[in-house]
Short mmCIF file of C-alpha atoms and ligand atoms in Angstrom, two decimals:
data_model
loop_
_atom_site.label_atom_id
_atom_site.label_comp_id
_atom_site.label_asym_id
_atom_site.label_seq_id
_atom_site.Cartn_x
_atom_site.Cartn_y
_atom_site.Cartn_z
CA MET A 1 -90.73 20.16 -172.77
CA SER A 2 -91.46 19.67 -168.88
CA THR A 3 -90.81 22.15 -166.12
CA PHE A 4 -87.51 20.37 -165.69
CA GLN A 5 -84.11 20.24 -167.45
CA ALA A 6 -81.01 18.12 -166.93
CA PRO A 7 -78.91 19.79 -164.02
CA LYS A 8 -76.26 22.21 -165.36
CA GLY A 9 -73.14 20.39 -166.69
CA THR A 10 -75.08 17.08 -167.48
CA TYR A 11 -76.66 15.78 -170.47
CA ASP A 12 -78.78 12.78 -171.30
CA LEU A 13 -77.83 9.82 -173.48
CA LEU A 14 -80.53 9.24 -176.02
CA PRO A 15 -81.11 6.88 -178.81
CA PRO A 16 -79.76 6.61 -181.46
CA ASP A 17 -76.51 8.29 -180.09
CA SER A 18 -76.53 6.34 -176.91
CA ALA A 19 -75.72 3.17 -178.81
CA THR A 20 -72.36 4.71 -179.57
CA TYR A 21 -71.62 5.13 -175.76
CA LEU A 22 -72.60 1.55 -175.16
CA ALA A 23 -70.33 0.51 -178.05
CA VAL A 24 -67.38 2.56 -176.67
CA ARG A 25 -67.82 1.15 -173.24
CA GLU A 26 -67.69 -2.37 -174.67
CA ALA A 27 -64.89 -1.58 -176.84
CA ILE A 28 -62.77 -0.46 -173.90
CA ALA A 29 -63.95 -3.26 -171.70
CA GLY A 30 -63.32 -5.99 -174.34
CA PRO A 31 -59.47 -6.20 -174.14
CA LEU A 32 -59.57 -6.16 -170.27
CA LYS A 33 -62.22 -9.08 -170.13
CA ASN A 34 -59.82 -10.96 -172.46
CA SER A 35 -56.79 -10.32 -170.33
CA GLY A 36 -57.81 -11.69 -166.81
CA TYR A 37 -59.66 -8.59 -165.37
CA GLY A 38 -62.87 -9.18 -163.49
CA TYR A 39 -65.84 -6.89 -163.33
CA ILE A 40 -66.17 -4.90 -160.11
CA GLU A 41 -69.13 -2.57 -159.19
CA THR A 42 -68.98 -0.18 -156.22
CA PRO A 43 -71.47 2.19 -154.73
CA GLY A 44 -71.89 5.67 -156.41
CA PHE A 45 -70.94 7.25 -153.07
CA GLU A 46 -68.37 6.51 -150.47
CA ASN A 47 -67.22 7.94 -147.03
CA VAL A 48 -65.79 11.28 -147.88
CA GLU A 49 -62.67 10.56 -146.07
CA LEU A 50 -61.86 7.72 -148.65
CA PHE A 51 -61.45 10.40 -151.35
CA ALA A 52 -59.82 12.96 -149.04
CA ARG A 53 -57.04 10.47 -148.14
CA GLY A 54 -57.02 8.28 -151.19
CA VAL A 55 -57.26 10.93 -153.84
CA GLY A 56 -55.36 13.64 -151.82
CA GLU A 57 -56.30 16.68 -149.72
CA SER A 58 -54.31 19.05 -152.00
CA THR A 59 -55.77 17.99 -155.22
CA ASP A 60 -58.55 20.01 -157.07
CA ILE A 61 -60.79 16.99 -157.28
CA VAL A 62 -61.01 16.92 -153.44
CA THR A 63 -60.70 20.74 -152.66
CA LYS A 64 -62.96 22.08 -155.45
CA GLU A 65 -64.71 19.33 -157.30
CA MET A 66 -66.20 17.04 -154.89
CA TYR A 67 -69.93 16.61 -154.28
CA ALA A 68 -69.84 16.07 -150.36
CA PHE A 69 -72.89 15.90 -148.29
CA GLU A 70 -74.15 14.78 -144.87
CA THR A 71 -76.95 12.27 -144.69
CA LYS A 72 -79.92 12.29 -142.46
CA GLY A 73 -78.06 9.73 -140.34
CA GLY A 74 -75.10 12.12 -139.99
CA ASP A 75 -72.70 10.21 -142.32
CA ARG A 76 -70.23 12.35 -144.43
CA LEU A 77 -70.38 10.97 -147.85
CA ALA A 78 -69.31 12.10 -151.33
CA LEU A 79 -70.45 11.19 -154.82
CA ARG A 80 -67.48 9.38 -156.41
CA PRO A 81 -65.22 11.68 -158.35
CA GLU A 82 -63.09 8.88 -159.58
CA GLY A 83 -62.90 4.98 -159.34
CA THR A 84 -59.44 3.97 -157.99
CA ALA A 85 -59.88 4.64 -154.20
CA SER A 86 -63.40 2.77 -154.24
CA VAL A 87 -62.03 -0.05 -156.06
CA LEU A 88 -59.07 -0.47 -153.80
CA ARG A 89 -61.39 -0.04 -150.74
CA ALA A 90 -63.56 -2.67 -151.90
CA ALA A 91 -60.80 -5.15 -152.72
CA LEU A 92 -59.22 -4.52 -149.33
CA GLU A 93 -62.63 -4.88 -147.50
CA ALA A 94 -63.22 -8.29 -149.27
CA ASN A 95 -59.79 -9.39 -148.82
CA LEU A 96 -59.33 -10.07 -152.33
CA HIS A 97 -55.54 -9.49 -151.90
CA LYS A 98 -55.26 -12.34 -149.38
CA GLY A 99 -55.72 -15.45 -151.61
CA GLY A 100 -52.07 -15.32 -152.61
CA ASN A 101 -53.26 -14.80 -156.08
CA LEU A 102 -51.81 -11.35 -156.94
CA PRO A 103 -52.25 -9.13 -158.66
CA VAL A 104 -56.08 -8.73 -158.31
CA LYS A 105 -57.21 -7.55 -161.69
CA LEU A 106 -60.37 -5.65 -161.84
CA TRP A 107 -62.31 -3.50 -164.38
CA TYR A 108 -65.27 -1.18 -163.85
CA SER A 109 -67.58 1.07 -165.82
CA GLY A 110 -69.85 3.75 -164.18
CA SER A 111 -70.82 7.36 -163.55
CA TYR A 112 -68.51 9.85 -161.83
CA TYR A 113 -69.25 13.42 -160.52
CA ARG A 114 -67.21 16.40 -160.31
CA TYR A 115 -68.28 19.96 -159.60
CA GLU A 116 -66.40 21.51 -162.49
CA ARG A 117 -66.98 24.44 -164.80
CA PRO A 118 -69.07 22.77 -167.51
CA GLN A 119 -67.66 22.98 -171.10
CA LYS A 120 -67.25 20.82 -174.09
CA GLY A 121 -65.74 17.53 -172.94
CA ARG A 122 -65.99 18.63 -169.22
CA TYR A 123 -69.15 17.74 -167.35
CA ARG A 124 -70.40 17.40 -163.85
CA HIS A 125 -71.47 13.87 -164.52
CA PHE A 126 -69.52 11.74 -166.71
CA SER A 127 -68.57 8.18 -167.39
CA GLN A 128 -65.30 6.19 -167.24
CA VAL A 129 -64.37 2.61 -167.74
CA GLY A 130 -61.25 1.77 -165.63
CA ALA A 131 -58.92 -0.92 -164.82
CA GLU A 132 -56.88 -1.67 -161.61
CA ALA A 133 -54.19 -4.28 -161.22
CA ILE A 134 -53.51 -4.58 -157.48
CA GLY A 135 -50.63 -6.02 -155.47
CA ALA A 136 -47.86 -6.49 -157.97
CA GLU A 137 -44.81 -4.58 -158.80
CA ASP A 138 -43.87 -5.63 -162.41
CA PRO A 139 -43.06 -3.47 -165.27
CA ALA A 140 -44.99 -5.99 -167.54
CA LEU A 141 -48.20 -4.97 -165.76
CA ASP A 142 -47.87 -1.30 -166.32
CA ALA A 143 -47.18 -2.16 -169.97
CA GLU A 144 -50.13 -4.50 -170.10
CA LEU A 145 -52.51 -1.80 -169.04
CA ILE A 146 -51.04 0.79 -171.60
CA ILE A 147 -51.23 -1.93 -174.34
CA LEU A 148 -54.79 -2.80 -173.56
CA ALA A 149 -55.99 0.82 -173.39
CA ASP A 150 -54.22 1.32 -176.95
CA GLN A 151 -55.81 -1.80 -178.29
CA ALA A 152 -59.21 -0.59 -177.17
CA TYR A 153 -58.84 2.84 -178.82
CA ARG A 154 -57.41 1.21 -182.03
CA SER A 155 -60.41 -1.45 -182.07
CA LEU A 156 -62.68 1.73 -182.24
CA GLY A 157 -60.75 3.05 -185.23
CA LEU A 158 -59.08 6.04 -183.31
CA ARG A 159 -55.80 7.13 -184.80
CA ASN A 160 -55.10 10.57 -183.68
CA PHE A 161 -54.33 9.86 -180.02
CA ARG A 162 -51.00 9.97 -178.46
CA ILE A 163 -49.52 8.33 -175.28
CA LEU A 164 -47.62 10.43 -172.92
CA LEU A 165 -45.38 8.62 -170.47
CA ASN A 166 -43.54 9.62 -167.45
CA SER A 167 -42.07 8.25 -164.16
CA LEU A 168 -42.91 10.07 -160.95
CA GLY A 169 -40.33 8.24 -158.95
CA ASP A 170 -40.92 6.47 -155.66
CA GLN A 171 -40.82 7.17 -151.88
CA GLU A 172 -37.16 7.26 -151.98
CA CYS A 173 -36.20 9.71 -154.84
CA ARG A 174 -39.35 11.76 -155.14
CA PRO A 175 -39.05 13.52 -151.78
CA VAL A 176 -35.46 14.69 -152.88
CA TYR A 177 -36.80 15.97 -156.07
CA ARG A 178 -39.79 17.67 -154.53
CA ALA A 179 -37.49 19.59 -152.10
CA ALA A 180 -35.35 20.82 -155.12
CA LEU A 181 -38.31 21.79 -157.07
CA GLN A 182 -39.72 23.64 -154.15
CA ASP A 183 -36.38 25.63 -153.71
CA PHE A 184 -36.62 26.41 -157.36
CA LEU A 185 -40.33 27.50 -157.33
CA ARG A 186 -40.10 29.62 -154.26
CA GLY A 187 -37.54 31.86 -156.24
CA LEU A 188 -40.32 32.55 -158.84
CA ASP A 189 -42.91 35.42 -159.07
CA LEU A 190 -46.16 33.49 -158.52
CA ASP A 191 -49.75 34.33 -157.14
CA ASP A 192 -50.74 33.42 -153.72
CA ASP A 193 -52.73 30.33 -154.90
CA THR A 194 -49.88 29.01 -156.82
CA ARG A 195 -47.48 29.66 -153.84
CA ARG A 196 -49.69 27.63 -151.60
CA ARG A 197 -49.49 24.97 -154.28
CA VAL A 198 -45.75 25.09 -154.13
CA ASP A 199 -46.04 24.06 -150.46
CA ILE A 200 -48.59 21.22 -150.72
CA ASN A 201 -48.11 19.80 -154.11
CA PRO A 202 -45.21 21.35 -155.90
CA LEU A 203 -45.31 18.90 -158.94
CA ARG A 204 -48.76 20.09 -159.95
CA VAL A 205 -47.12 23.59 -160.62
CA LEU A 206 -45.29 21.88 -163.57
CA ASP A 207 -48.66 21.02 -164.94
CA ASP A 208 -50.03 24.73 -164.86
CA LYS A 209 -51.13 25.64 -168.24
CA ARG A 210 -50.90 29.38 -167.71
CA GLU A 211 -48.28 31.06 -169.77
CA TYR A 212 -46.83 33.30 -167.11
CA VAL A 213 -46.16 30.17 -165.01
CA GLN A 214 -44.87 28.10 -167.95
CA LYS A 215 -42.51 30.82 -169.02
CA GLN A 216 -40.83 30.81 -165.56
CA LEU A 217 -40.47 27.03 -165.51
CA THR A 218 -37.46 26.93 -167.93
CA GLY A 219 -34.61 25.62 -166.17
CA ALA A 220 -36.69 23.93 -163.42
CA PRO A 221 -35.08 20.86 -161.98
CA MET A 222 -36.55 17.70 -163.73
CA LEU A 223 -37.46 14.50 -162.17
CA ARG A 224 -35.61 12.56 -164.65
CA ASP A 225 -32.38 13.74 -163.10
CA TYR A 226 -33.44 12.60 -159.61
CA LEU A 227 -34.84 9.29 -160.33
CA CYS A 228 -33.15 6.46 -158.18
CA GLU A 229 -31.55 3.64 -160.03
CA ALA A 230 -34.60 1.23 -159.25
CA CYS A 231 -36.90 3.69 -160.68
CA LYS A 232 -34.83 4.25 -163.71
CA ALA A 233 -34.53 0.52 -164.42
CA TYR A 234 -38.26 0.00 -163.81
CA HIS A 235 -39.26 2.72 -166.18
CA GLU A 236 -36.78 1.68 -168.82
CA GLN A 237 -38.47 -1.82 -168.75
CA VAL A 238 -41.91 -0.31 -169.30
CA ARG A 239 -40.66 1.60 -172.21
CA GLU A 240 -38.86 -1.44 -173.86
CA LEU A 241 -42.09 -3.55 -173.39
CA LEU A 242 -44.15 -0.94 -175.01
CA THR A 243 -41.67 -0.56 -177.81
CA ALA A 244 -41.62 -4.35 -178.37
CA ALA A 245 -45.47 -4.33 -178.57
CA GLY A 246 -45.30 -1.80 -181.25
CA VAL A 247 -47.09 0.89 -179.01
CA ALA A 248 -45.83 4.34 -179.63
CA PHE A 249 -45.46 6.77 -176.74
CA GLU A 250 -43.90 10.05 -176.02
CA ASP A 251 -41.70 10.76 -173.01
CA ASP A 252 -43.27 13.70 -171.20
CA GLU A 253 -41.27 14.99 -168.35
CA LYS A 254 -43.91 17.42 -167.28
CA LEU A 255 -46.69 14.85 -167.06
CA VAL A 256 -47.58 14.75 -163.35
CA ARG A 257 -51.34 14.29 -163.33
CA GLY A 258 -53.81 15.59 -160.77
CA LEU A 259 -53.76 12.80 -158.03
CA ASP A 260 -51.38 12.50 -155.31
CA TYR A 261 -51.13 8.90 -155.08
CA TYR A 262 -49.25 8.26 -158.28
CA THR A 263 -45.79 6.74 -158.13
CA ARG A 264 -43.31 5.68 -160.95
CA THR A 265 -45.20 5.03 -164.23
CA THR A 266 -47.60 7.75 -165.13
CA PHE A 267 -49.29 8.18 -168.46
CA GLU A 268 -51.95 9.92 -170.19
CA PHE A 269 -53.92 9.35 -173.65
CA VAL A 270 -54.35 12.66 -175.36
CA HIS A 271 -56.48 13.30 -178.48
CA ASP A 272 -55.49 15.98 -180.78
CA GLY A 273 -59.00 16.84 -181.97
CA LEU A 274 -60.46 17.80 -178.61
CA GLY A 275 -59.14 21.25 -177.93
CA SER A 276 -58.35 22.02 -174.48
CA GLN A 277 -60.09 18.88 -172.92
CA SER A 278 -57.58 16.80 -174.80
CA ALA A 279 -56.92 14.05 -172.05
CA VAL A 280 -59.12 11.12 -173.09
CA GLY A 281 -57.82 8.97 -170.27
CA GLY A 282 -54.98 8.40 -168.01
CA GLY A 283 -53.48 6.39 -165.12
CA GLY A 284 -50.40 5.04 -163.48
CA ARG A 285 -48.84 3.20 -160.64
CA TYR A 286 -49.95 4.09 -157.22
CA ASP A 287 -47.83 2.03 -154.87
CA GLY A 288 -48.61 4.00 -151.69
CA LEU A 289 -52.39 4.23 -151.95
CA SER A 290 -53.41 1.08 -150.11
CA GLU A 291 -51.45 2.15 -146.99
CA MET A 292 -52.74 5.57 -147.20
CA ILE A 293 -56.31 4.25 -146.82
CA GLY A 294 -55.19 1.91 -144.01
CA GLY A 295 -54.46 -1.30 -145.94
CA PRO A 296 -51.21 -3.20 -146.30
CA ALA A 297 -48.43 -2.40 -148.87
CA LEU A 298 -50.00 -3.24 -152.20
CA PRO A 299 -48.19 -1.78 -155.13
CA SER A 300 -50.68 -1.37 -157.83
CA VAL A 301 -51.29 0.34 -161.31
CA GLY A 302 -54.50 1.36 -163.21
CA TRP A 303 -56.00 3.58 -165.59
CA ALA A 304 -59.45 5.13 -166.40
CA LEU A 305 -60.57 6.29 -169.75
CA GLY A 306 -63.40 8.89 -170.24
CA VAL A 307 -66.25 7.58 -172.35
CA ASP A 308 -67.60 11.08 -172.97
CA ARG A 309 -64.39 12.28 -174.29
CA THR A 310 -63.62 9.18 -176.35
CA VAL A 311 -67.07 9.76 -178.15
CA LEU A 312 -66.01 13.15 -178.93
CA ALA A 313 -62.80 11.83 -180.22
CA LEU A 314 -64.66 9.49 -182.55
CA GLU A 315 -66.57 12.59 -183.75
CA ALA A 316 -63.50 14.59 -184.17
CA GLU A 317 -62.06 11.79 -186.38
CA GLY A 318 -65.35 11.52 -188.27
CA ILE A 319 -65.60 7.91 -187.25
CA ALA A 320 -69.15 6.29 -187.31
CA LEU A 321 -69.02 3.04 -185.40
CA ASP A 322 -70.67 0.13 -187.35
CA ILE A 323 -73.66 -0.48 -184.96
CA PRO A 324 -76.03 -2.93 -186.14
CA ALA A 325 -79.68 -1.98 -186.33
CA ALA A 326 -81.51 -2.63 -183.15
CA THR A 327 -84.38 -4.27 -185.04
CA SER A 328 -84.30 -6.82 -187.72
CA VAL A 329 -87.95 -7.45 -188.30
CA TYR A 330 -90.91 -5.07 -188.10
CA ALA A 331 -94.31 -6.43 -187.95
CA VAL A 332 -97.33 -4.60 -189.37
CA PRO A 333 -100.78 -5.77 -188.79
CA LEU A 334 -103.66 -4.73 -190.82
CA GLY A 335 -106.90 -5.19 -188.71
CA ASP A 336 -107.61 -6.72 -185.34
CA GLU A 337 -107.30 -10.40 -186.08
CA ALA A 338 -103.91 -9.68 -187.76
CA ARG A 339 -102.86 -7.89 -184.68
CA ARG A 340 -103.49 -10.91 -182.57
CA VAL A 341 -101.64 -13.40 -184.97
CA LEU A 342 -98.68 -11.16 -185.72
CA PHE A 343 -98.23 -10.25 -182.02
CA GLY A 344 -98.02 -14.08 -181.46
CA ALA A 345 -95.44 -14.22 -184.16
CA VAL A 346 -93.38 -11.31 -182.89
CA THR A 347 -93.20 -13.19 -179.48
CA GLU A 348 -92.10 -16.26 -181.11
CA LEU A 349 -89.54 -14.46 -183.28
CA ARG A 350 -88.07 -12.74 -180.10
CA ARG A 351 -87.91 -15.94 -178.20
CA ALA A 352 -85.92 -17.27 -181.12
CA GLY A 353 -83.42 -14.46 -180.72
CA VAL A 354 -84.55 -12.31 -183.74
CA ALA A 355 -84.73 -8.61 -182.88
CA THR A 356 -88.24 -7.65 -183.72
CA ASP A 357 -90.57 -4.86 -183.20
CA PHE A 358 -94.35 -4.14 -183.86
CA ALA A 359 -96.44 -1.52 -185.16
CA TYR A 360 -98.33 -0.43 -182.01
CA GLY A 361 -101.30 1.91 -181.61
CA GLY A 362 -103.35 0.78 -184.53
CA LYS A 363 -101.33 2.76 -187.12
CA GLY A 364 -102.46 2.70 -190.73
CA LEU A 365 -100.30 0.87 -193.35
CA LYS A 366 -98.47 4.03 -194.62
CA ASN A 367 -97.47 5.20 -191.11
CA ALA A 368 -96.59 1.79 -190.07
CA MET A 369 -94.29 1.09 -193.12
CA LYS A 370 -92.61 4.47 -192.22
CA SER A 371 -91.84 3.20 -188.61
CA ALA A 372 -90.58 -0.01 -190.14
CA ASN A 373 -88.15 1.86 -192.31
CA ARG A 374 -87.09 4.13 -189.44
CA SER A 375 -86.41 1.14 -187.18
CA GLY A 376 -83.65 0.11 -189.50
CA ALA A 377 -85.32 -3.32 -190.04
CA ARG A 378 -84.34 -5.39 -193.04
CA LEU A 379 -87.64 -7.31 -193.11
CA ALA A 380 -91.26 -6.52 -192.57
CA LEU A 381 -94.03 -8.94 -191.71
CA VAL A 382 -97.27 -7.67 -193.04
CA ALA A 383 -100.73 -9.43 -192.73
CA GLY A 384 -104.28 -8.44 -193.48
CA GLU A 385 -107.47 -10.50 -193.40
CA ARG A 386 -106.98 -12.02 -196.72
CA ASP A 387 -103.61 -13.30 -195.87
CA LEU A 388 -104.83 -14.93 -192.68
CA ALA A 389 -107.51 -16.59 -194.40
CA GLU A 390 -104.88 -18.29 -196.66
CA GLY A 391 -102.89 -19.10 -193.63
CA VAL A 392 -100.01 -16.80 -194.66
CA VAL A 393 -98.25 -13.66 -193.72
CA GLN A 394 -96.42 -11.46 -196.28
CA LEU A 395 -92.57 -11.30 -195.63
CA LYS A 396 -91.30 -8.07 -197.30
CA ASP A 397 -87.55 -7.36 -197.87
CA LEU A 398 -87.43 -3.54 -197.06
CA THR A 399 -84.43 -2.98 -199.22
CA SER A 400 -85.70 -4.56 -202.39
CA GLY A 401 -89.42 -4.17 -201.78
CA GLU A 402 -89.82 -7.79 -202.89
CA GLN A 403 -92.68 -9.50 -201.07
CA THR A 404 -93.29 -13.25 -200.49
CA PRO A 405 -96.05 -15.10 -198.73
CA VAL A 406 -94.86 -17.49 -196.07
CA ALA A 407 -96.92 -20.05 -194.16
CA LEU A 408 -97.82 -18.84 -190.60
CA ASP A 409 -96.38 -21.77 -189.00
CA ALA A 410 -92.95 -21.38 -190.87
CA VAL A 411 -92.43 -17.67 -190.00
CA VAL A 412 -89.40 -18.16 -187.73
CA ASP A 413 -87.60 -20.45 -190.09
CA GLU A 414 -88.32 -18.24 -193.15
CA VAL A 415 -87.30 -15.11 -191.35
CA ARG A 416 -84.02 -16.63 -190.17
CA ARG A 417 -83.44 -17.92 -193.77
CA ALA A 418 -84.07 -14.44 -195.24
CA LEU A 419 -81.80 -12.80 -192.69
CA GLY A 420 -79.10 -15.21 -193.48
P1 LIG B 1 -58.49 17.07 -166.87
O1 LIG B 1 -57.05 17.28 -166.80
O2 LIG B 1 -59.05 17.18 -168.24
O3 LIG B 1 -59.30 17.73 -165.83
P2 LIG B 1 -58.26 14.68 -165.07
O4 LIG B 1 -56.84 14.43 -164.95
O5 LIG B 1 -59.10 15.35 -164.01
O6 LIG B 1 -58.62 15.34 -166.56
P3 LIG B 1 -58.76 11.90 -164.75
O7 LIG B 1 -59.00 12.05 -163.33
O8 LIG B 1 -57.38 11.19 -165.05
O9 LIG B 1 -58.89 13.28 -165.45
O10 LIG B 1 -59.91 11.11 -165.26
C1 LIG B 1 -59.67 10.20 -166.41
C2 LIG B 1 -60.50 10.47 -167.51
O11 LIG B 1 -61.76 10.86 -167.27
C3 LIG B 1 -60.18 11.91 -168.17
O12 LIG B 1 -59.11 11.73 -169.17
C4 LIG B 1 -61.26 12.23 -169.11
O13 LIG B 1 -61.41 11.59 -170.22
C5 LIG B 1 -62.52 11.73 -168.04
N1 LIG B 1 -62.86 12.97 -167.25
C6 LIG B 1 -62.36 13.52 -166.06
N2 LIG B 1 -63.04 14.48 -165.62
C7 LIG B 1 -64.10 14.66 -166.64
C8 LIG B 1 -65.14 15.50 -166.75
N3 LIG B 1 -65.47 16.49 -165.89
N4 LIG B 1 -66.00 15.40 -167.78
C9 LIG B 1 -65.85 14.47 -168.64
N5 LIG B 1 -64.86 13.65 -168.56
C10 LIG B 1 -63.89 13.60 -167.54
MG1 LIG B 2 -59.79 17.29 -163.87
#
């Protein structure tokens, strides 16, 4: 061990487990790449104001969880706590919305940072894969995103997740509801913090997990009863499209989610094997966000799925992904001349696209064969002086133990044939 450890609330991804993380990222990205979403990458930090405005001054993310700092040059920056605000900022800055080709569909994958109380499934550094469809108001787009996330999770073999769905209304009906909810909440017996929340972000109170709050919420006005006709019709279409696609969901009127910018469709993917960190991903429509960060009106919808929690969900369901061994062939030289010759064969195999590794460090045969077996390789190439004198190397099937000499100049072909 060195003097240093990973910072509190973080962990390192190490082989072989790291392969699962890569596979999860790929599984989530796959359906997006296949559906017109282009890859976007933005910086790990942004002007702190982007998040203050774009995520919302009243959210936990901005008030408690953000890593904000001042640079030597005096800029106020923050490590990104989420992806949507950055992606929209980048799309606006590059005028992607101006080509007349809306929606702009983008996907991303990367690290996010939140100063949270670390626990299983809740870290200070975590990864998300996300998708945003910018500049179109169309229930089919909301449905598309939910269907693609569902497809990604199913492709991983996950079954015990549920999709919670709600509508948060729009600029017309939400304010009316907000006021009614505030009236109701102000009549309750709440602590000071929660009272402040009633003033700034009353919908979040519905999301409060504490029992003494939940108990008092019976009889609270529900947004469903306040949705305007347009929002109702929109939501009904999203529901119908999901049903037609065979994607099961649950209506959850209390689902409000943490971010201020959501309008209309809101959803969360929860997994029942994860304890209190049950949300594996979430998203929704954010029709007002572009204007909040100084852009034109661009109704949009998106989601972000947490890679860390998706990996935990796989563990909870006992799913081991079928990840092909990184190495197919392992070369074991016996002696200096064999090292030179086999190293050449390894390079040739790699150039031919065969995943190959080599026993470095002058290991003895026994140790080298142990490494070969540990690498997961199906074949070993073994050569000593006598083999070289005959112009051959031994091709050993590590499963059956069977060994056949192959001509040195035919190694690539013979290996390919043996691998099938
Ligand atoms: P929670 O309610 O659990 O705090 P959230 O609403 O803050 O989640 P989002 O902002 O919607 O989460 O982020 C989308 C996904 O990113 C989450 O569903 C989760 O999988 C993941 N995520 C968010 N925060 C963390 C974290 N601190 N550690 C690990 N994963 C996280
Ligand atoms: Mg959170």
